[in-house]
């Protein structure tokens, strides 16, 4: 070997030794539903700057299809995403199902992070055995949306709507008499917000900590009776939420109020009724009630292939203030991260709501909301309660009997 060749080989060997280790390129699969899928896609460029070795593949499905697919994946152990978005209504079932990573345990150690989120969101994601199944990303503090022009025409004020549940019903009668406009889309809306309002920390909607069924408590009796009063006063339009008739009612101005999570503001302004700009307002729920309405969490299935990357991605989406604010600005996803709620964006008046600083009302509602325990049988209980409520509203069934029958059926089906 001549001297020149020795030098070249030595240089090549040195280059090999000095070359930085190439990180393995992986693809992280994130399963989501609208508009969470859009929020994730929008965050990908910033993610790639931090983690060029990790590509993001977003699997988008419609809301029901997504959760059915996740339910099937967790049950069969097949076709798992690395990160799955979970809406609050499904969280209890998934958290108790045992198919998700416990984020309190190593290597996640999320106990060090939970104080960064709205306190009431963590119990929602915690199983009865104390496992943390998911991390919150957006929340839905509940408020009352109302058409200022319509209620004013009837001589009704915001305090008339919110002073008490009885004053809410009486205001509805005045609105209907003066304008012909219904107070609420469906009497069921009143029940749904009342049964989840002002619960004590740790109390569930349908079950207590010992899995006792709560549907015969005064909270449910009052909620059923008020819904019945609204139906008898003919101030509900008998329109189901998310139906074509429901969205059309916002465009036509045939319903004066809607109780729902803060995210409805974006739907009204951008999709349901953009032409009604300046006509809607936001107020607290009647009778000093505070409740959450929906919310999204991120979870890692136990069968996920890329758990370490999945955890990094979840922290990126939920703990980065910029990501949380961007999701709120562009998709009305109210941030679960407390730090993000102090952003100056919250102070801005909203033209759609007559220059009202509605985000501050939503923030205050969130801070007054209590932690609610979720149960894997919550969806079952909700279905049974709604069925019995329909019998009260449509068939005149006695309230006490309806709730007694609901309790009996919930106990029977939950034991299967």
XYZ file of C-alpha atoms in Angstrom:
416
model
C 0.000 0.000 0.000
C 1.563 3.253 -1.023
C 1.670 6.266 1.233
C -1.054 8.192 -0.680
C -3.488 5.252 -0.460
C -2.789 4.885 3.279
C -3.671 8.533 3.788
C -6.942 8.216 1.832
C -8.054 5.089 3.737
C -7.203 6.699 7.039
C -9.242 9.767 6.091
C -12.228 7.642 5.083
C -12.095 5.660 8.318
C -11.985 8.890 10.293
C -14.965 10.197 8.381
C -16.967 7.103 9.214
C -16.122 7.394 12.899
C -16.856 11.139 13.002
C -20.159 10.993 11.104
C -23.153 11.757 13.359
C -25.474 8.862 14.072
C -28.436 8.919 11.718
C -31.712 8.739 13.643
C -34.112 6.149 12.321
C -36.885 7.710 10.248
C -40.280 6.701 11.563
C -43.879 7.574 10.801
C -46.158 8.436 13.710
C -49.817 7.670 13.049
C -52.353 10.041 14.606
C -56.036 9.085 14.388
C -58.422 12.022 14.718
C -61.827 13.411 13.843
C -62.809 16.864 12.484
C -61.498 19.457 13.347
C -58.805 17.843 15.501
C -57.343 16.371 12.304
C -56.946 19.874 10.869
C -55.330 21.108 14.084
C -52.788 18.285 13.931
C -52.014 18.867 10.249
C -51.485 22.578 10.887
C -48.960 21.778 13.631
C -46.888 19.384 11.500
C -44.474 21.997 10.010
C -43.472 23.194 13.508
C -43.188 19.577 14.672
C -40.897 18.656 11.761
C -38.505 21.472 12.682
C -38.051 19.865 16.089
C -38.233 16.241 14.953
C -37.239 15.901 11.293
C -36.819 12.158 11.822
C -40.508 11.671 12.701
C -43.150 12.018 9.998
C -46.798 12.474 10.957
C -49.552 10.528 9.217
C -53.028 11.758 10.106
C -55.852 9.233 9.768
C -59.051 11.274 9.517
C -62.519 9.880 9.980
C -65.866 11.427 10.755
C -66.658 11.701 14.462
C -68.717 8.512 14.863
C -66.593 6.474 12.430
C -63.428 7.516 14.247
C -64.621 6.388 17.670
C -66.082 3.164 16.271
C -62.718 2.434 14.646
C -60.866 3.178 17.889
C -63.275 0.979 19.847
C -62.695 -1.886 17.410
C -58.915 -1.390 17.424
C -58.752 -1.464 21.222
C -60.997 -4.530 21.361
C -59.125 -6.554 18.716
C -55.595 -5.264 19.204
C -55.313 -4.504 15.487
C -54.910 -1.347 13.388
C -53.769 0.829 16.254
C -52.725 4.404 15.755
C -49.784 5.647 17.803
C -51.839 8.582 19.072
C -55.614 8.614 19.186
C -57.829 11.624 19.759
C -60.732 10.858 22.099
C -63.804 13.023 22.611
C -64.985 13.356 26.195
C -68.139 11.305 25.617
C -66.040 8.226 24.853
C -63.286 8.807 27.373
C -64.849 6.974 30.292
C -65.353 3.809 28.262
C -61.823 3.891 26.882
C -60.231 4.785 30.227
C -61.872 1.815 31.955
C -61.267 -0.555 29.058
C -57.607 -1.163 29.874
C -56.357 -0.638 26.322
C -54.582 2.680 26.892
C -51.222 3.469 28.417
C -51.258 4.744 32.005
C -49.597 8.108 31.550
C -48.855 8.395 35.263
C -46.369 5.549 34.982
C -42.827 5.516 33.578
C -41.622 6.579 31.131
C -44.393 9.191 30.877
C -44.520 10.431 34.488
C -47.423 12.787 33.768
C -47.940 13.579 37.463
C -45.391 16.334 36.895
C -47.556 17.845 34.143
C -51.186 17.649 35.201
C -51.099 20.924 37.173
C -50.633 22.716 33.843
C -54.180 21.862 32.724
C -57.630 22.923 33.913
C -57.989 20.925 37.150
C -61.383 19.467 36.227
C -60.048 17.810 33.077
C -57.711 15.344 34.776
C -60.402 13.410 36.694
C -62.261 13.089 33.392
C -59.303 11.142 32.008
C -58.626 9.098 35.138
C -59.957 5.561 35.567
C -61.520 4.234 38.749
C -58.221 2.511 39.502
C -56.344 5.813 39.262
C -54.733 5.388 35.839
C -54.388 8.479 33.641
C -55.606 7.413 30.210
C -55.220 10.649 28.247
C -54.066 14.273 28.235
C -56.573 17.095 27.573
C -56.033 19.412 24.617
C -59.288 21.361 24.259
C -62.298 21.878 26.518
C -65.873 23.111 26.242
C -66.863 25.420 29.102
C -70.639 25.677 28.894
C -72.417 29.007 28.426
C -75.709 30.342 27.122
C -75.727 31.689 23.553
C -78.680 33.954 22.793
C -80.015 36.169 20.006
C -79.797 39.671 21.442
C -82.105 41.203 18.806
C -84.879 38.662 19.373
C -84.903 38.716 23.163
C -84.718 42.537 23.131
C -87.736 42.697 20.836
C -89.622 40.685 23.439
C -88.496 43.014 26.233
C -86.409 40.242 27.779
C -82.981 40.941 29.295
C -79.980 38.723 29.828
C -80.671 38.568 33.603
C -84.197 37.385 32.799
C -82.622 34.460 30.950
C -80.049 33.599 33.587
C -81.506 34.549 37.006
C -82.964 31.092 37.601
C -84.283 28.143 35.633
C -87.837 29.276 36.322
C -87.059 32.783 35.005
C -85.482 31.151 31.939
C -88.754 29.324 31.214
C -90.828 32.462 31.848
C -88.557 34.484 29.528
C -89.147 31.829 26.884
C -92.893 32.275 27.160
C -92.529 36.036 26.648
C -90.210 35.571 23.668
C -92.568 33.099 22.019
C -95.596 35.351 22.618
C -93.891 38.487 21.281
C -91.880 37.089 18.367
C -93.050 33.537 17.649
C -89.443 32.352 18.186
C -88.781 29.248 20.274
C -86.640 29.552 23.411
C -84.661 26.330 22.871
C -84.198 23.849 20.043
C -85.328 20.939 22.203
C -86.525 20.593 25.781
C -83.877 17.882 26.126
C -81.222 20.653 26.030
C -82.405 21.886 29.422
C -82.124 18.451 30.962
C -78.701 17.781 29.491
C -77.165 20.920 30.940
C -78.904 20.646 34.315
C -77.827 17.087 35.066
C -74.167 17.977 34.521
C -74.187 21.350 36.295
C -72.680 22.272 39.657
C -71.608 18.785 40.582
C -69.224 18.448 43.489
C -65.602 17.653 42.738
C -65.309 13.953 42.001
C -69.037 13.377 41.531
C -70.213 11.673 38.345
C -73.222 12.579 36.219
C -74.936 9.186 36.328
C -72.861 7.203 38.853
C -71.127 7.860 42.159
C -67.687 6.560 43.068
C -69.184 3.227 44.142
C -71.023 2.848 40.807
C -74.411 3.545 42.382
C -76.876 4.934 39.836
C -77.837 8.568 40.546
C -80.708 9.132 38.136
C -83.397 9.300 40.827
C -81.682 12.150 42.692
C -83.296 15.635 42.886
C -80.887 16.815 40.169
C -82.537 14.530 37.602
C -86.062 15.072 38.918
C -85.696 18.850 38.603
C -84.137 18.548 35.140
C -86.953 16.329 33.866
C -89.656 18.573 35.319
C -88.181 21.709 33.769
C -87.930 20.057 30.357
C -91.553 18.999 30.719
C -92.516 22.588 31.639
C -90.782 23.875 28.512
C -92.609 21.365 26.336
C -95.980 22.179 27.911
C -95.325 25.898 27.371
C -94.600 25.126 23.690
C -91.309 27.014 23.808
C -89.108 24.241 22.418
C -88.899 23.632 18.677
C -88.572 19.828 19.026
C -85.397 19.919 16.948
C -82.547 17.510 17.642
C -79.030 18.902 17.888
C -76.826 18.431 14.806
C -79.818 17.792 12.533
C -80.348 19.818 9.378
C -83.313 21.487 11.059
C -81.086 22.485 13.968
C -78.450 24.207 11.841
C -81.197 25.794 9.742
C -82.773 27.256 12.893
C -79.630 29.327 13.460
C -79.744 30.689 9.918
C -83.441 31.510 10.069
C -83.427 32.829 13.632
C -86.249 30.545 14.737
C -84.610 29.589 18.059
C -83.487 32.298 20.492
C -80.974 30.459 22.700
C -78.624 27.508 22.752
C -76.744 26.162 25.780
C -73.491 24.559 24.730
C -69.699 24.573 24.956
C -67.606 27.579 23.931
C -66.795 25.907 20.622
C -70.333 26.641 19.380
C -69.253 30.255 18.920
C -66.994 29.266 16.048
C -69.670 27.100 14.448
C -72.144 29.985 14.578
C -69.753 32.547 13.162
C -68.185 30.395 10.464
C -70.749 27.809 9.423
C -74.221 27.896 10.940
C -75.126 31.581 10.809
C -72.357 33.893 9.561
C -75.014 36.352 8.353
C -76.139 36.844 11.966
C -72.915 38.661 12.818
C -73.484 41.107 15.660
C -76.801 39.557 16.699
C -75.646 36.826 19.090
C -74.419 37.257 22.657
C -72.956 35.022 25.351
C -74.021 34.786 29.001
C -73.541 32.462 31.933
C -75.849 29.491 32.157
C -79.104 29.990 34.086
C -79.160 29.721 37.884
C -75.383 30.086 38.280
C -74.795 26.711 36.664
C -71.346 25.771 35.405
C -70.640 22.715 33.328
C -68.338 21.424 30.641
C -69.662 20.454 27.249
C -67.334 18.201 25.291
C -63.576 18.282 24.984
C -60.749 16.403 23.297
C -57.959 14.299 24.736
C -54.941 12.478 23.298
C -54.170 8.885 24.331
C -51.597 6.204 23.510
C -52.892 2.651 22.893
C -50.933 -0.081 24.678
C -50.417 -1.733 21.269
C -48.939 1.420 19.699
C -45.621 0.857 17.901
C -44.016 4.252 18.562
C -44.891 5.093 22.158
C -41.906 7.343 22.882
C -42.578 9.474 19.804
C -46.304 9.440 20.584
C -45.657 10.896 24.027
C -43.405 13.600 22.605
C -46.131 14.499 20.120
C -48.831 14.671 22.786
C -46.686 16.979 24.894
C -45.993 19.085 21.801
C -49.706 19.496 21.076
C -50.901 20.058 24.640
C -48.073 21.873 26.436
C -46.918 24.279 23.730
C -48.785 27.538 24.284
C -48.404 28.552 20.638
C -50.051 25.334 19.445
C -52.918 25.733 21.885
C -53.537 29.361 20.878
C -53.312 28.525 17.166
C -55.932 25.797 17.598
C -58.202 28.265 19.400
C -57.735 31.023 16.826
C -58.224 28.830 13.792
C -60.581 26.106 15.017
C -62.224 27.483 18.181
C -60.641 24.734 20.258
C -60.663 26.330 23.717
C -57.259 25.538 25.298
C -57.037 23.103 28.178
C -53.581 24.490 28.972
C -54.026 27.116 31.705
C -51.001 29.118 30.545
C -52.614 29.616 27.140
C -55.729 31.129 28.722
C -53.758 34.206 29.843
C -52.931 35.169 26.268
C -53.989 38.664 25.141
C -56.155 36.960 22.516
C -58.754 36.400 25.239
C -59.136 40.137 25.793
C -60.175 40.911 22.228
C -63.817 41.877 21.577
C -65.645 39.684 19.084
C -67.567 41.401 16.309
C -69.818 38.371 15.843
C -70.984 38.790 19.442
C -71.581 42.541 19.217
C -68.012 43.378 20.343
C -68.547 41.368 23.500
C -65.399 39.903 25.119
C -66.951 36.469 25.024
C -63.687 34.578 25.526
C -63.425 36.033 29.036
C -66.901 34.709 29.853
C -65.894 31.250 28.617
C -62.664 31.428 30.622
C -64.493 32.359 33.815
C -66.995 29.558 33.200
C -64.112 27.144 32.842
C -62.521 28.271 36.092
C -65.783 27.712 37.957
C -66.415 24.263 36.485
C -65.942 21.374 38.870
C -64.246 18.060 38.169
C -66.639 15.341 37.072
C -65.891 11.650 37.283
C -66.554 9.696 34.106
C -67.786 6.132 34.023
C -67.523 3.601 31.226
C -71.307 3.241 31.356
C -71.987 6.969 30.920
C -72.932 6.598 27.202
C -75.308 3.758 28.103
C -76.889 5.788 30.909
C -77.240 8.843 28.661
C -79.019 6.797 26.006
C -81.465 5.345 28.531
C -82.122 8.705 30.202
C -82.845 10.351 26.849
C -85.243 7.558 25.917
C -87.155 7.946 29.178
C -87.166 11.732 28.832
C -88.718 11.406 25.383
C -91.464 9.275 26.934
C -92.130 12.052 29.459
C -92.174 14.749 26.783
C -94.002 12.907 24.020
C -96.185 10.400 25.859
C -96.846 12.122 29.178
C -95.092 9.484 31.264
C -94.774 10.342 34.948
C -91.344 11.797 35.780
C -90.757 9.666 38.881
C -91.769 6.495 37.043
C -89.550 7.356 34.073
C -86.516 7.838 36.300
C -87.262 4.673 38.271
C -87.487 2.707 35.016
C -84.277 4.332 33.794
C -82.432 3.307 36.943
C -83.688 -0.255 36.716
C -82.593 -0.577 33.068
C -79.178 1.022 33.651
C -78.460 -1.393 36.511
C -79.610 -4.365 34.434
C -77.599 -3.512 31.311
C -74.494 -2.416 33.202
C -74.324 -5.823 34.891
C -74.240 -7.752 31.613
